PDB file of C-alpha atoms in Angstrom:
ATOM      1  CA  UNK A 280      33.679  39.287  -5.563  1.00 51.00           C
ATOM      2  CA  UNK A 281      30.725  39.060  -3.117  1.00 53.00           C
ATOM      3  CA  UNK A 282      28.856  37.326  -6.091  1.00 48.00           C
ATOM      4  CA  UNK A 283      31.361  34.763  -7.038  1.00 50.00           C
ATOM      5  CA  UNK A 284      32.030  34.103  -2.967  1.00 49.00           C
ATOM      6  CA  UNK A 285      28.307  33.453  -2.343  1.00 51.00           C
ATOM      7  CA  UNK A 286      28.189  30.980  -5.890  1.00 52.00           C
ATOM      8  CA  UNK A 287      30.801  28.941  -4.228  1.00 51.00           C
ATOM      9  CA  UNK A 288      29.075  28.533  -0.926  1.00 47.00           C
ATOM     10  CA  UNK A 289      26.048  27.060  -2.521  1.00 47.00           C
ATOM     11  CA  UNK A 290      27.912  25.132  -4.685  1.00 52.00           C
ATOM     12  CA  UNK A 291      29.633  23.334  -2.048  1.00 51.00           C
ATOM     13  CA  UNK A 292      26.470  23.629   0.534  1.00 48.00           C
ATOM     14  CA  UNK A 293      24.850  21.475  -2.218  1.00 46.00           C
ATOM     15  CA  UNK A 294      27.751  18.647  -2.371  1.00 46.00           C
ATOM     16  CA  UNK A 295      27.862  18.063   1.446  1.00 47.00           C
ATOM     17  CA  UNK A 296      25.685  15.981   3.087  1.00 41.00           C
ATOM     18  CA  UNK A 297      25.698  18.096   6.555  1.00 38.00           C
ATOM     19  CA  UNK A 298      27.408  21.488   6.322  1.00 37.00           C
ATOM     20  CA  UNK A 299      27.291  24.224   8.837  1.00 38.00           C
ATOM     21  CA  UNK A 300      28.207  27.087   6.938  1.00 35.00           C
ATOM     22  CA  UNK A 301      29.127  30.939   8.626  1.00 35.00           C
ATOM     23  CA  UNK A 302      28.346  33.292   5.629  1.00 35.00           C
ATOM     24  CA  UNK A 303      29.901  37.015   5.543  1.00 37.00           C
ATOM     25  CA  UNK A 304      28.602  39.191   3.881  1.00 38.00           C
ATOM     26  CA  UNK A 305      30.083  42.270   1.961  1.00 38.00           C
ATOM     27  CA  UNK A 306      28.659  45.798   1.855  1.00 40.00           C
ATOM     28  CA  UNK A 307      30.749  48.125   0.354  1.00 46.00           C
ATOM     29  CA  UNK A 308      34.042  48.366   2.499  1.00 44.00           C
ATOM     30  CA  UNK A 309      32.273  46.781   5.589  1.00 45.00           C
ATOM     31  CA  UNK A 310      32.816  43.277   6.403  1.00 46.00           C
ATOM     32  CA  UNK A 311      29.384  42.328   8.190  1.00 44.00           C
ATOM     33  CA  UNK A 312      29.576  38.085   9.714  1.00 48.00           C
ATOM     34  CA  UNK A 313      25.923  36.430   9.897  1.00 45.00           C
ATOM     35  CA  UNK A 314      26.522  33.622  11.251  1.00 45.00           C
ATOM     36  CA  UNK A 315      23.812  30.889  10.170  1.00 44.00           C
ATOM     37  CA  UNK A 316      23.123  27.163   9.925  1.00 41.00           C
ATOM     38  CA  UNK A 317      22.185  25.026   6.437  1.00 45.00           C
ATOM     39  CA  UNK A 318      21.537  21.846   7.051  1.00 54.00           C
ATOM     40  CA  UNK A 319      21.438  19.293   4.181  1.00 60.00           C
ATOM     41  CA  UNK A 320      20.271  15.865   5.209  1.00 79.00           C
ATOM     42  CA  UNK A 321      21.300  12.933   2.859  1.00 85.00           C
ATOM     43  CA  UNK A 322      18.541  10.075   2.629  1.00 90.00           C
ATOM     44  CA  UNK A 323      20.179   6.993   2.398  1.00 93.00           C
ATOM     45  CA  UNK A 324      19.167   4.110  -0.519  1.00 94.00           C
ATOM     46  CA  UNK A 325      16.237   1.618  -0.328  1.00 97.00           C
ATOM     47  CA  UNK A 326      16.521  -1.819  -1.338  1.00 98.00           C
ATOM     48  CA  UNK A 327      13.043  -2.421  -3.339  1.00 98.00           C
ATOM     49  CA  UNK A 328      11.888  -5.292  -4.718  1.00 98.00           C
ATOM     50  CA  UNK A 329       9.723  -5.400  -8.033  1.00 98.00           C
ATOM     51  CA  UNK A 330       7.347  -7.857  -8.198  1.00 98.00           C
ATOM     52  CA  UNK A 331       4.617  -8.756 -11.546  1.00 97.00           C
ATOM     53  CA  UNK A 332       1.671 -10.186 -10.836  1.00 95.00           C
ATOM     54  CA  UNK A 333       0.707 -13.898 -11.790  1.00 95.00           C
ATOM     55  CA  UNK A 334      -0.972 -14.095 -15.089  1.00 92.00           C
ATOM     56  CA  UNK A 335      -4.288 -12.876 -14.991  1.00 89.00           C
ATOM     57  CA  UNK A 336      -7.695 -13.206 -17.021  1.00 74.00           C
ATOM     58  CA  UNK A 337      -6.639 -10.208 -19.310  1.00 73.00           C
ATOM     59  CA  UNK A 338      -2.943 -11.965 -19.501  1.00 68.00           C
ATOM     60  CA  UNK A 339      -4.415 -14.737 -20.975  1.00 53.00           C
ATOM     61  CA  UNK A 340      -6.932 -13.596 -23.667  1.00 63.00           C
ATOM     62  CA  UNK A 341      -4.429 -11.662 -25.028  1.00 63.00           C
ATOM     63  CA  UNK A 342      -1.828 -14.282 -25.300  1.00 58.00           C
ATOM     64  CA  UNK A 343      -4.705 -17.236 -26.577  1.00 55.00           C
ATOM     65  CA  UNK A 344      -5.358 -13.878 -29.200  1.00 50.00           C
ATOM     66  CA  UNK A 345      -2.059 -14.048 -30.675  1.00 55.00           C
ATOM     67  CA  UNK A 346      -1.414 -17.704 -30.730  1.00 56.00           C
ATOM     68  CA  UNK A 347      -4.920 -17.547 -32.688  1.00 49.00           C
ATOM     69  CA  UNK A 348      -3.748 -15.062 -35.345  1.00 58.00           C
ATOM     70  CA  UNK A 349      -0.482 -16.455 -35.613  1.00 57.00           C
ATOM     71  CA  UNK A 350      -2.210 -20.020 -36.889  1.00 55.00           C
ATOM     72  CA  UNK A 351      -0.228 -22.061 -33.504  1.00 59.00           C
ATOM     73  CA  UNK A 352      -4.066 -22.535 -31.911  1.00 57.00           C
ATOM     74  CA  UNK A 353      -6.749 -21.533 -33.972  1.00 51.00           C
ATOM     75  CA  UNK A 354      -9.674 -23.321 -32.620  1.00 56.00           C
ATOM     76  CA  UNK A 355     -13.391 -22.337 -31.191  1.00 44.00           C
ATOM     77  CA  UNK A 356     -12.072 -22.320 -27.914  1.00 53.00           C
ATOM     78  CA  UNK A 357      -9.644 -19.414 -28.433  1.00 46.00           C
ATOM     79  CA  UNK A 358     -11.687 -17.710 -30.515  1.00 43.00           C
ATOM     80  CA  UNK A 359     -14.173 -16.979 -27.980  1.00 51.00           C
ATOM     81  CA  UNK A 360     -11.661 -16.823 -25.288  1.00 45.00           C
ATOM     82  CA  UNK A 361     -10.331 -14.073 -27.655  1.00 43.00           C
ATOM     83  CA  UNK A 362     -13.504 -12.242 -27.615  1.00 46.00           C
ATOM     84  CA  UNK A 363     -13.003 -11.591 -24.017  1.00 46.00           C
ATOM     85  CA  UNK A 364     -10.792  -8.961 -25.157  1.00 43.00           C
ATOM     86  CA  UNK A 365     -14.176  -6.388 -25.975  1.00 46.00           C
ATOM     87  CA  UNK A 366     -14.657  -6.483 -22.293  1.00 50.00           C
ATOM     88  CA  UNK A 367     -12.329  -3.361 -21.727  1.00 53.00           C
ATOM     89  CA  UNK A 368     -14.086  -2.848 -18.373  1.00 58.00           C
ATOM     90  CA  UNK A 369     -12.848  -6.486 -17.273  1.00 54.00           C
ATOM     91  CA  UNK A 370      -9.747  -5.931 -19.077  1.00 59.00           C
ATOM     92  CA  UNK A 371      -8.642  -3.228 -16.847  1.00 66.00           C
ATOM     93  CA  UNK A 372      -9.251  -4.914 -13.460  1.00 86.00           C
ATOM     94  CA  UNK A 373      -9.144  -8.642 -14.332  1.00 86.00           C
ATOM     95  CA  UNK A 374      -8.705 -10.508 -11.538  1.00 90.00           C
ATOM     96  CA  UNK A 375      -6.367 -14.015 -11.615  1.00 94.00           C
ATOM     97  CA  UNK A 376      -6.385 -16.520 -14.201  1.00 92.00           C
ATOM     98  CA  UNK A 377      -6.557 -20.244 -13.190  1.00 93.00           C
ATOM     99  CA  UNK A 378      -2.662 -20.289 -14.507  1.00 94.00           C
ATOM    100  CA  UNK A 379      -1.996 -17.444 -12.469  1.00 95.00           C
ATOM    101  CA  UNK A 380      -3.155 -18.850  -9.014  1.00 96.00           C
ATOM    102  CA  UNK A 381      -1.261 -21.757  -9.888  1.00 95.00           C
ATOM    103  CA  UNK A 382       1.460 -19.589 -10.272  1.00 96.00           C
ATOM    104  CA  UNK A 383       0.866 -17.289  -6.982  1.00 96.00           C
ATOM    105  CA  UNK A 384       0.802 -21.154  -5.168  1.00 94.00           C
ATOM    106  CA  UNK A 385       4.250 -22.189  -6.537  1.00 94.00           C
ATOM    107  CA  UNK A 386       5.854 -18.810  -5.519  1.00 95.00           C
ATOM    108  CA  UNK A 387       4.337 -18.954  -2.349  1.00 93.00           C
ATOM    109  CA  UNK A 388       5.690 -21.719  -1.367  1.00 90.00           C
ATOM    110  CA  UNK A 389       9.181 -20.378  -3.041  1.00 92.00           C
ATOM    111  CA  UNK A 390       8.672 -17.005  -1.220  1.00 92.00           C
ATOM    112  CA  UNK A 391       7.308 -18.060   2.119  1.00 85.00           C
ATOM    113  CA  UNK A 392       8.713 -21.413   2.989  1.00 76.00           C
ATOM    114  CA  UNK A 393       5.338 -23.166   2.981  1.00 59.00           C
ATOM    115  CA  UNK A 394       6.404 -27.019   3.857  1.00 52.00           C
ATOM    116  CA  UNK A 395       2.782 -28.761   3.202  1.00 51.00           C
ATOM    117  CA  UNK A 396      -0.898 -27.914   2.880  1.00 53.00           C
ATOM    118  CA  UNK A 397      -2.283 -25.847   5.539  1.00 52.00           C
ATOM    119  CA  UNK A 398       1.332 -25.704   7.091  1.00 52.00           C
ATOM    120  CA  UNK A 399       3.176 -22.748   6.902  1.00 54.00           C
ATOM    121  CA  UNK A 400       6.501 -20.253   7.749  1.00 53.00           C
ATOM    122  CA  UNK A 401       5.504 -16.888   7.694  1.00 52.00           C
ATOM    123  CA  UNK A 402       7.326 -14.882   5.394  1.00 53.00           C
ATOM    124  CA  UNK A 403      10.699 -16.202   4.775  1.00 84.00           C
ATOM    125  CA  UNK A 404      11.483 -13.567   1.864  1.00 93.00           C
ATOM    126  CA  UNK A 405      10.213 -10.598   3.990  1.00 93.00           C
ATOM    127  CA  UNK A 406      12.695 -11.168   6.468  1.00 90.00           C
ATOM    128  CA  UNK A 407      15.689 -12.486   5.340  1.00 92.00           C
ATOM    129  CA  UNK A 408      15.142  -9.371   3.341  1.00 95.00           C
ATOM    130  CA  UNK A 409      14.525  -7.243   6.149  1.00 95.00           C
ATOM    131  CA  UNK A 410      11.509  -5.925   4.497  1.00 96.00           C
ATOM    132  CA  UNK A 411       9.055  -3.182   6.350  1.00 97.00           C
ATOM    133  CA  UNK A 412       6.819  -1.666   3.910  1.00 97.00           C
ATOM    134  CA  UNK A 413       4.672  -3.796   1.277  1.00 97.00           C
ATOM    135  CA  UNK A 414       2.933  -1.472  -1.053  1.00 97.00           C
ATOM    136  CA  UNK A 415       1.108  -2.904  -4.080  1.00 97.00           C
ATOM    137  CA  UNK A 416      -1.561  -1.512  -6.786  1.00 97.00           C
ATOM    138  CA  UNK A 417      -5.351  -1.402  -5.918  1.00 96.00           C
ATOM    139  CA  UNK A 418      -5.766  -3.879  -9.202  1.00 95.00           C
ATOM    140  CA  UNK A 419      -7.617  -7.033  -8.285  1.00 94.00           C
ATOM    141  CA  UNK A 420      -4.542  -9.306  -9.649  1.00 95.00           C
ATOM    142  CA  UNK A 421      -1.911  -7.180  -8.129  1.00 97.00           C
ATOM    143  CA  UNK A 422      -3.698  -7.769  -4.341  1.00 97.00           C
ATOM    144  CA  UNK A 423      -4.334 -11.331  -5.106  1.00 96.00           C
ATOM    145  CA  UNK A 424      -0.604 -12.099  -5.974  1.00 97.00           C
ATOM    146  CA  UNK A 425       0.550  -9.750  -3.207  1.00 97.00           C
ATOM    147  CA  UNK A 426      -1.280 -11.953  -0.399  1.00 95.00           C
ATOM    148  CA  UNK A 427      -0.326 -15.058  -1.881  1.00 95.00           C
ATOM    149  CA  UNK A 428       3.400 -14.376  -2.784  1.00 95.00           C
ATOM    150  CA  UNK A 429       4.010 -12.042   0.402  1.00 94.00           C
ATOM    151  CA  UNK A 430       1.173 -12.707   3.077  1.00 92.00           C
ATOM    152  CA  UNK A 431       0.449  -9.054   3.346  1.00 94.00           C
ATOM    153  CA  UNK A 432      -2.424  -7.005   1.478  1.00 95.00           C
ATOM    154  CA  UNK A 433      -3.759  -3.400   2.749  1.00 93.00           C
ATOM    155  CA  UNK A 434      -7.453  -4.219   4.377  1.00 88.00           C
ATOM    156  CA  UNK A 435      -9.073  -1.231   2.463  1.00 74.00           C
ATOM    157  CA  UNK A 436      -9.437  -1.336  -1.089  1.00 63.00           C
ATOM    158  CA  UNK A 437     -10.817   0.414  -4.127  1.00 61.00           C
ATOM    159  CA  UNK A 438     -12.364   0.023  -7.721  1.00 54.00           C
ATOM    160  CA  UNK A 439     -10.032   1.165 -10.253  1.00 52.00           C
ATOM    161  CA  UNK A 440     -11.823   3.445 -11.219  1.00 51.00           C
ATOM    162  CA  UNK A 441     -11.771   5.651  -7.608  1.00 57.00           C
ATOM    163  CA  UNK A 442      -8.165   4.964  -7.333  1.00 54.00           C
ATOM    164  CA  UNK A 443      -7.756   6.586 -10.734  1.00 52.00           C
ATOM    165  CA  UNK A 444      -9.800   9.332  -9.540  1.00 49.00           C
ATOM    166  CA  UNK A 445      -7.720   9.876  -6.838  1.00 53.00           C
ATOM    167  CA  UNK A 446      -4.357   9.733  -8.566  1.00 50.00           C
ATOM    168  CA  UNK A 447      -5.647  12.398 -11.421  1.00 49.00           C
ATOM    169  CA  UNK A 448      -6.766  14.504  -8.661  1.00 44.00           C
ATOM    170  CA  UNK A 449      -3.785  15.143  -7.614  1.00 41.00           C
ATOM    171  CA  UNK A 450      -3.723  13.081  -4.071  1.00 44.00           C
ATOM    172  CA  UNK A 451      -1.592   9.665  -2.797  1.00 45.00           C
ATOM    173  CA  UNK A 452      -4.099   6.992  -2.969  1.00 45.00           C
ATOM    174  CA  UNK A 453      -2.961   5.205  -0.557  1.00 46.00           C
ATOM    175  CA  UNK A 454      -4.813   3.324   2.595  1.00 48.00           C
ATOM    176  CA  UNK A 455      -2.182   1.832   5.010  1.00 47.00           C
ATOM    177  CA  UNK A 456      -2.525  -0.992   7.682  1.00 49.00           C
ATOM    178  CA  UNK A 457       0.184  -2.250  10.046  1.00 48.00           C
ATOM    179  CA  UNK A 458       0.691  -6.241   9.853  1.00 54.00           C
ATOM    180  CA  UNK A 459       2.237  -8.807  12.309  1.00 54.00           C
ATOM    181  CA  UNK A 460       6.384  -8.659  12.083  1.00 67.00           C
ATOM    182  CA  UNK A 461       6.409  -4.818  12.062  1.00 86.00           C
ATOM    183  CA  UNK A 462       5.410  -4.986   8.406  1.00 94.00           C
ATOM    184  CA  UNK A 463       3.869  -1.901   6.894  1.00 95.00           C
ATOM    185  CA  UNK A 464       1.059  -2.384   4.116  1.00 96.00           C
ATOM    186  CA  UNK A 465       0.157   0.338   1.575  1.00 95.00           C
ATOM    187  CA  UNK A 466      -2.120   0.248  -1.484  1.00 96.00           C
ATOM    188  CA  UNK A 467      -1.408   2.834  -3.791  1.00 96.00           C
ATOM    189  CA  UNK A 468      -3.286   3.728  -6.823  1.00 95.00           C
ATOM    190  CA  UNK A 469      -0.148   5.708  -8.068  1.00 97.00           C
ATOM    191  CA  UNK A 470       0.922   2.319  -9.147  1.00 97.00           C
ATOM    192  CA  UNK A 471      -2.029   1.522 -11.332  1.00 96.00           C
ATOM    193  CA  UNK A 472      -0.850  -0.093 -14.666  1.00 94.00           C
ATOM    194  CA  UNK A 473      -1.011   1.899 -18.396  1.00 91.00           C
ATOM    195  CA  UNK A 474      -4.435   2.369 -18.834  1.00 89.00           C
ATOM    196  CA  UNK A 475      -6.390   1.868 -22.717  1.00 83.00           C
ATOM    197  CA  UNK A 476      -6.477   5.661 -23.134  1.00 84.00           C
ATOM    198  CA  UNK A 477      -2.838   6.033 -22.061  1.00 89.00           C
ATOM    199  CA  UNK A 478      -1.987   3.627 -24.834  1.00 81.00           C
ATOM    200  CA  UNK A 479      -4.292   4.949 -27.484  1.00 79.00           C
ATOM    201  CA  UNK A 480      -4.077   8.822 -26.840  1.00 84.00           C
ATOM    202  CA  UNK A 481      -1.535  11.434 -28.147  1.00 84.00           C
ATOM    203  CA  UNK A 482       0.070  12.407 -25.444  1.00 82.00           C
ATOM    204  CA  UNK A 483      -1.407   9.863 -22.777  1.00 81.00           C
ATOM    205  CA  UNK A 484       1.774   8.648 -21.490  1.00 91.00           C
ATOM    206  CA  UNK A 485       1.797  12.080 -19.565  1.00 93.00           C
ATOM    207  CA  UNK A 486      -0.422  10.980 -17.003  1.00 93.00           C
ATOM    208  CA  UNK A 487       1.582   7.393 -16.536  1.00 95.00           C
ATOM    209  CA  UNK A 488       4.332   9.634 -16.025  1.00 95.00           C
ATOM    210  CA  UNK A 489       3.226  11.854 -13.522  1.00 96.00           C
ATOM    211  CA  UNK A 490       1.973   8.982 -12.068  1.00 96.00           C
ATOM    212  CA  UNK A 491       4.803   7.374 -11.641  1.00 96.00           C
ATOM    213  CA  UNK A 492       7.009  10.822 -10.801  1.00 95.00           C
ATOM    214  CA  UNK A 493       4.045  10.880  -7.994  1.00 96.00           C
ATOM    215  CA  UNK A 494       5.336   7.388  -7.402  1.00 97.00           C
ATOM    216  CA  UNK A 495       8.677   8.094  -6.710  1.00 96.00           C
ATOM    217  CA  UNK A 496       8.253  10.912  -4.507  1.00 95.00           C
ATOM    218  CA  UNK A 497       6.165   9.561  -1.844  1.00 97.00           C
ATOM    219  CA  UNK A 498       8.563   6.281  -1.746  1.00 97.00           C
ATOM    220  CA  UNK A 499      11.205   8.412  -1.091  1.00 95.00           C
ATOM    221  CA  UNK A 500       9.090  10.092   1.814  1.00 95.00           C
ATOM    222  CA  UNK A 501       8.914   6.924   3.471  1.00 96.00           C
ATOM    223  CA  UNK A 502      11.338   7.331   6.231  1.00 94.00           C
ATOM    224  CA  UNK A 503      12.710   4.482   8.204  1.00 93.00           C
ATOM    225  CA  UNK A 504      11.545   1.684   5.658  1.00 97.00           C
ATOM    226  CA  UNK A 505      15.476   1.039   4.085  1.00 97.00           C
ATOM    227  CA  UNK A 506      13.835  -2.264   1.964  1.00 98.00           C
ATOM    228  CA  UNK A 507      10.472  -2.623   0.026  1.00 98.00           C
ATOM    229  CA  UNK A 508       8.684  -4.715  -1.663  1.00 98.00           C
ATOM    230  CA  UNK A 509       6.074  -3.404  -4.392  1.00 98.00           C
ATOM    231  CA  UNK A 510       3.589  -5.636  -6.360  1.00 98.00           C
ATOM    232  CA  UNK A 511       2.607  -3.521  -9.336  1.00 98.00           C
ATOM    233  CA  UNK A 512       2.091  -3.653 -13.308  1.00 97.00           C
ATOM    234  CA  UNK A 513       4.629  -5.077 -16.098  1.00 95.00           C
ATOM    235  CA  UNK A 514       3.867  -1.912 -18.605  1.00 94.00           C
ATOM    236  CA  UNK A 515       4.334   0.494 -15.517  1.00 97.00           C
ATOM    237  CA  UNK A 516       7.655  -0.987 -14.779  1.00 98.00           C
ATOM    238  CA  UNK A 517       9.011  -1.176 -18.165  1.00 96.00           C
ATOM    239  CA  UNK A 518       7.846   2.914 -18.638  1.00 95.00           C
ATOM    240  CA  UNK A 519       9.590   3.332 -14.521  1.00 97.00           C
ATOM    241  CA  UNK A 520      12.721   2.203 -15.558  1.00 96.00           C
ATOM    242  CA  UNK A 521      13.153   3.092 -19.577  1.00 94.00           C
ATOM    243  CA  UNK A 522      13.375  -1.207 -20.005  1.00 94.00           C
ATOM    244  CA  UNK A 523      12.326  -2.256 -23.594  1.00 91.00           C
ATOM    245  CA  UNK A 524      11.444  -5.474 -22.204  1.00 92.00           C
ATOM    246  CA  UNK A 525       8.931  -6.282 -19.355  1.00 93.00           C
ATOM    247  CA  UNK A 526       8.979  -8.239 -16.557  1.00 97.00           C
ATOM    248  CA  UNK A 527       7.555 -12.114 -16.497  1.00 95.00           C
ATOM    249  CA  UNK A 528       4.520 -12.984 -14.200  1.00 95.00           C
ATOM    250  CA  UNK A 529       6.024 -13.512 -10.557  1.00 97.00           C
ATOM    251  CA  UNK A 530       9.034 -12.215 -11.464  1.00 97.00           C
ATOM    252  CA  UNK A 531      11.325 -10.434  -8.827  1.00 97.00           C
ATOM    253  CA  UNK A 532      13.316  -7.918  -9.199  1.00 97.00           C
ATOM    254  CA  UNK A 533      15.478  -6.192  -7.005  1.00 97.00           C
ATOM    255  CA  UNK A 534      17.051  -2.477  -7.815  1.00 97.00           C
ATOM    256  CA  UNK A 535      18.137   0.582  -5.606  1.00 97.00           C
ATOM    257  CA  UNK A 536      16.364   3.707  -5.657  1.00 97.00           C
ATOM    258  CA  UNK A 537      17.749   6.555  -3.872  1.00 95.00           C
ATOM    259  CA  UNK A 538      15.419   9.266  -2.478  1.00 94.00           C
ATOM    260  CA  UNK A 539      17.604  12.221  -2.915  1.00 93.00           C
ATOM    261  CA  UNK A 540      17.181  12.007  -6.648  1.00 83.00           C
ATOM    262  CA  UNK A 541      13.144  12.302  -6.288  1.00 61.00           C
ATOM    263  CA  UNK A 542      13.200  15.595  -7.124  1.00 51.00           C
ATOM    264  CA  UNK A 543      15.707  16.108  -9.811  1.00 48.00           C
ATOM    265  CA  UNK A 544      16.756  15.311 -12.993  1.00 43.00           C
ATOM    266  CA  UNK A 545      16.663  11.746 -14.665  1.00 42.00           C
ATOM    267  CA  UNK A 546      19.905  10.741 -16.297  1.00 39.00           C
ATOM    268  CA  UNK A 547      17.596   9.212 -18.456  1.00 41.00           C
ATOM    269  CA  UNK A 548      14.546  11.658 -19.697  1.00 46.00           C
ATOM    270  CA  UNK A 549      11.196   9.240 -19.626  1.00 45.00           C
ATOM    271  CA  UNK A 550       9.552  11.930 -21.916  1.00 44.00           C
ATOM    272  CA  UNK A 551      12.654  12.176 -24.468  1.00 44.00           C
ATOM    273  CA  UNK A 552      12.340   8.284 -24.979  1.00 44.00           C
ATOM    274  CA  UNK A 553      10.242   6.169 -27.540  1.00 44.00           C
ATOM    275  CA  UNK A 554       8.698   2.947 -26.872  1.00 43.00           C
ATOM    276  CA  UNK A 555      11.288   0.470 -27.503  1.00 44.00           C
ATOM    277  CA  UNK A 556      13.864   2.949 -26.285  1.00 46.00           C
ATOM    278  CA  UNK A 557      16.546   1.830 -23.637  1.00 45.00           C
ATOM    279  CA  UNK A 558      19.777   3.338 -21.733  1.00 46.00           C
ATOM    280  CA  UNK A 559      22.895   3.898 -23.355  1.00 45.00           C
ATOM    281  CA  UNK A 560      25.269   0.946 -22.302  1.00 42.00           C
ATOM    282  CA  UNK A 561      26.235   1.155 -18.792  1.00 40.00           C
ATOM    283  CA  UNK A 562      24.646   4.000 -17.842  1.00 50.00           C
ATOM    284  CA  UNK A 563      22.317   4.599 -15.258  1.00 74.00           C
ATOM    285  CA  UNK A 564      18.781   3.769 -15.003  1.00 90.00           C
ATOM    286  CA  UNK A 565      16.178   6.807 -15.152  1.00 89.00           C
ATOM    287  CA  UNK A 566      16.107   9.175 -11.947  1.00 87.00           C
ATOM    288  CA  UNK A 567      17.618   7.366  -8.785  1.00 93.00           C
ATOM    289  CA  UNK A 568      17.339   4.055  -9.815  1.00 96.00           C
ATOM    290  CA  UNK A 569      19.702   1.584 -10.238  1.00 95.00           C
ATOM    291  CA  UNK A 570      21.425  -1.949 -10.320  1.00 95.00           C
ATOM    292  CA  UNK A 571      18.659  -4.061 -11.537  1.00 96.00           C
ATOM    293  CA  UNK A 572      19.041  -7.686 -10.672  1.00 96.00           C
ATOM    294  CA  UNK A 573      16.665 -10.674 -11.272  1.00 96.00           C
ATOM    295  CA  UNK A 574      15.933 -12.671  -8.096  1.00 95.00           C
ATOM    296  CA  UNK A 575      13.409 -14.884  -8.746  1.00 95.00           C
ATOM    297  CA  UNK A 576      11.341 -16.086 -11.826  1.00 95.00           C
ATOM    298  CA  UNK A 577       8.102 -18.670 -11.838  1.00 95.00           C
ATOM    299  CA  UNK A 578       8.962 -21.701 -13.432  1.00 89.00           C
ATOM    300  CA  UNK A 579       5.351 -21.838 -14.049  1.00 87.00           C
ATOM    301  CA  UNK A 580       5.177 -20.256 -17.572  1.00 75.00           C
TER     302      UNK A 580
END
């Protein structure tokens, strides 16, 4: 009896968001009270908002690449653009393409209300959205597009190749920096896009997944900071969420996480899925996520 009475204490100490439970205890014919406290605290959801960057360098090799192989624009000038593409190096941390600061220009002005050159409204987006915390990845296009869409980008940053350092070590990459507004800024290297060995590698989607697990955690640590915006990576998206489709350059998205799921189970299982793979109909996304919405697309294409 003492068994079955203790299983349904947890059981319902782990359903209740605040529960002050008195638990007896039973030794032999002696009825013995210990009073205690367990207190559960219930985080509530974030808002966050999903943002690609513009189009970068890399972006556009590989899409002059397949228009060249496909036979819509084979000519000399995407054939060495195409080349490009044996640069891994530059591939990794390509900064913005010509196309893509176009397109960081045009959502700017979208985003944050700028009226003409050299004239602007601070940060329309951020607050009608009530956001606090900006994070984005330590990637060269993902800060560029972050302080052109948003206004915001952390003051310290890092070579890919440190940040990735940093994430397999184990750590939170992350250097923070507090902006006009009550705006927190964050660069995280836990949000560095699927790298080349993580696509060629048996078994290298392990480390984007622990990466983004890593992810997860420390944005549900972050206390007090209800909505946030995140400028990351299409292919670390698409792997976050269990999408078979990715997101468009400047795209927003907004979707609810909730922090009390950080640490357990997906409804979803990242591992169990192939590429291509994507929820069963109306069910949830993977881990607390959820209600995935487009708010915003470039009509720069």
């Amino acid at each position: 009896f003492s068994k079955l009475f203790s299983a349904i204490i947890f059981q319902c100490a782990k359903r209740c968001s605040f529960v002050h439970l008195f638990v007896c205890e039973y030794r032999g014919d002696h009825h013995i009270s210990l009073p205690s406290v367990s207190t559960m605290t219930v985080k509530e959801k974030k808002t966050v908002f999903l943002i690609r960057h513009a189009e970068s360098d890399e972006n556009h090799r590989i899409s002059t690449f397949r228009s060249a192989i496909s036979g819509r624009n084979l000519s000399w000038e995407s054939v060495t653009t195409s080349l490009g593409l044996l640069n891994v190096p530059a591939l990794v941390d390509s900064p913005l393409s010509p196309k893509g600061k176009r397109q960081v220009e045009h959502m700017k002005r979208v985003l944050r209300g700028s009226t003409s050159e050299g004239e602007e409204l601070r940060a329309n987006f951020i607050a009608e959205r009530s956001v606090t915390l900006v994070v984005h990845s330590p990637l060269v296009r993902a800060r560029e597009t972050c302080e052109g869409m948003l206004g915001y980008v952390s003051a310290t940053t890092r070579s890919a190749t440190d940040a990735a350092a940093e994430s397999e070590g184990g750590r939170t990459p992350s250097s923070s920096a507090s902006e006009g507004g009550g705006v927190a800024v964050s660069e995280s290297g836990l949000l560095l896009e699927k790298t080349p060995s993580e696509w060629v590698i048996p078994g290298g989607l392990q480390a984007l997944d622990d990466r983004i697990q890593s992810f997860e955690s420390w944005l549900a640590s972050q206390d007090g900071h209800s909505s946030v915006a995140v400028v990351g990576h299409s292919q670390y998206f698409k792997r976050m969420l269990g999408l078979n489709v990715k997101f468009g350059n400047c795209e927003v998205w907004q979707v609810d996480f909730d922090p009390n799921w950080a640490s357990g189970e997906s409804s979803v299982n990242r591992k169990d899925m192939c590429e291509g793979d994507v929820p069963p109909p109306n069910s949830s996304l993977p881990r607390g996520w959820s209600d995935l919405v487009n708010v915003y697309r470039c009509e720069i294409e």
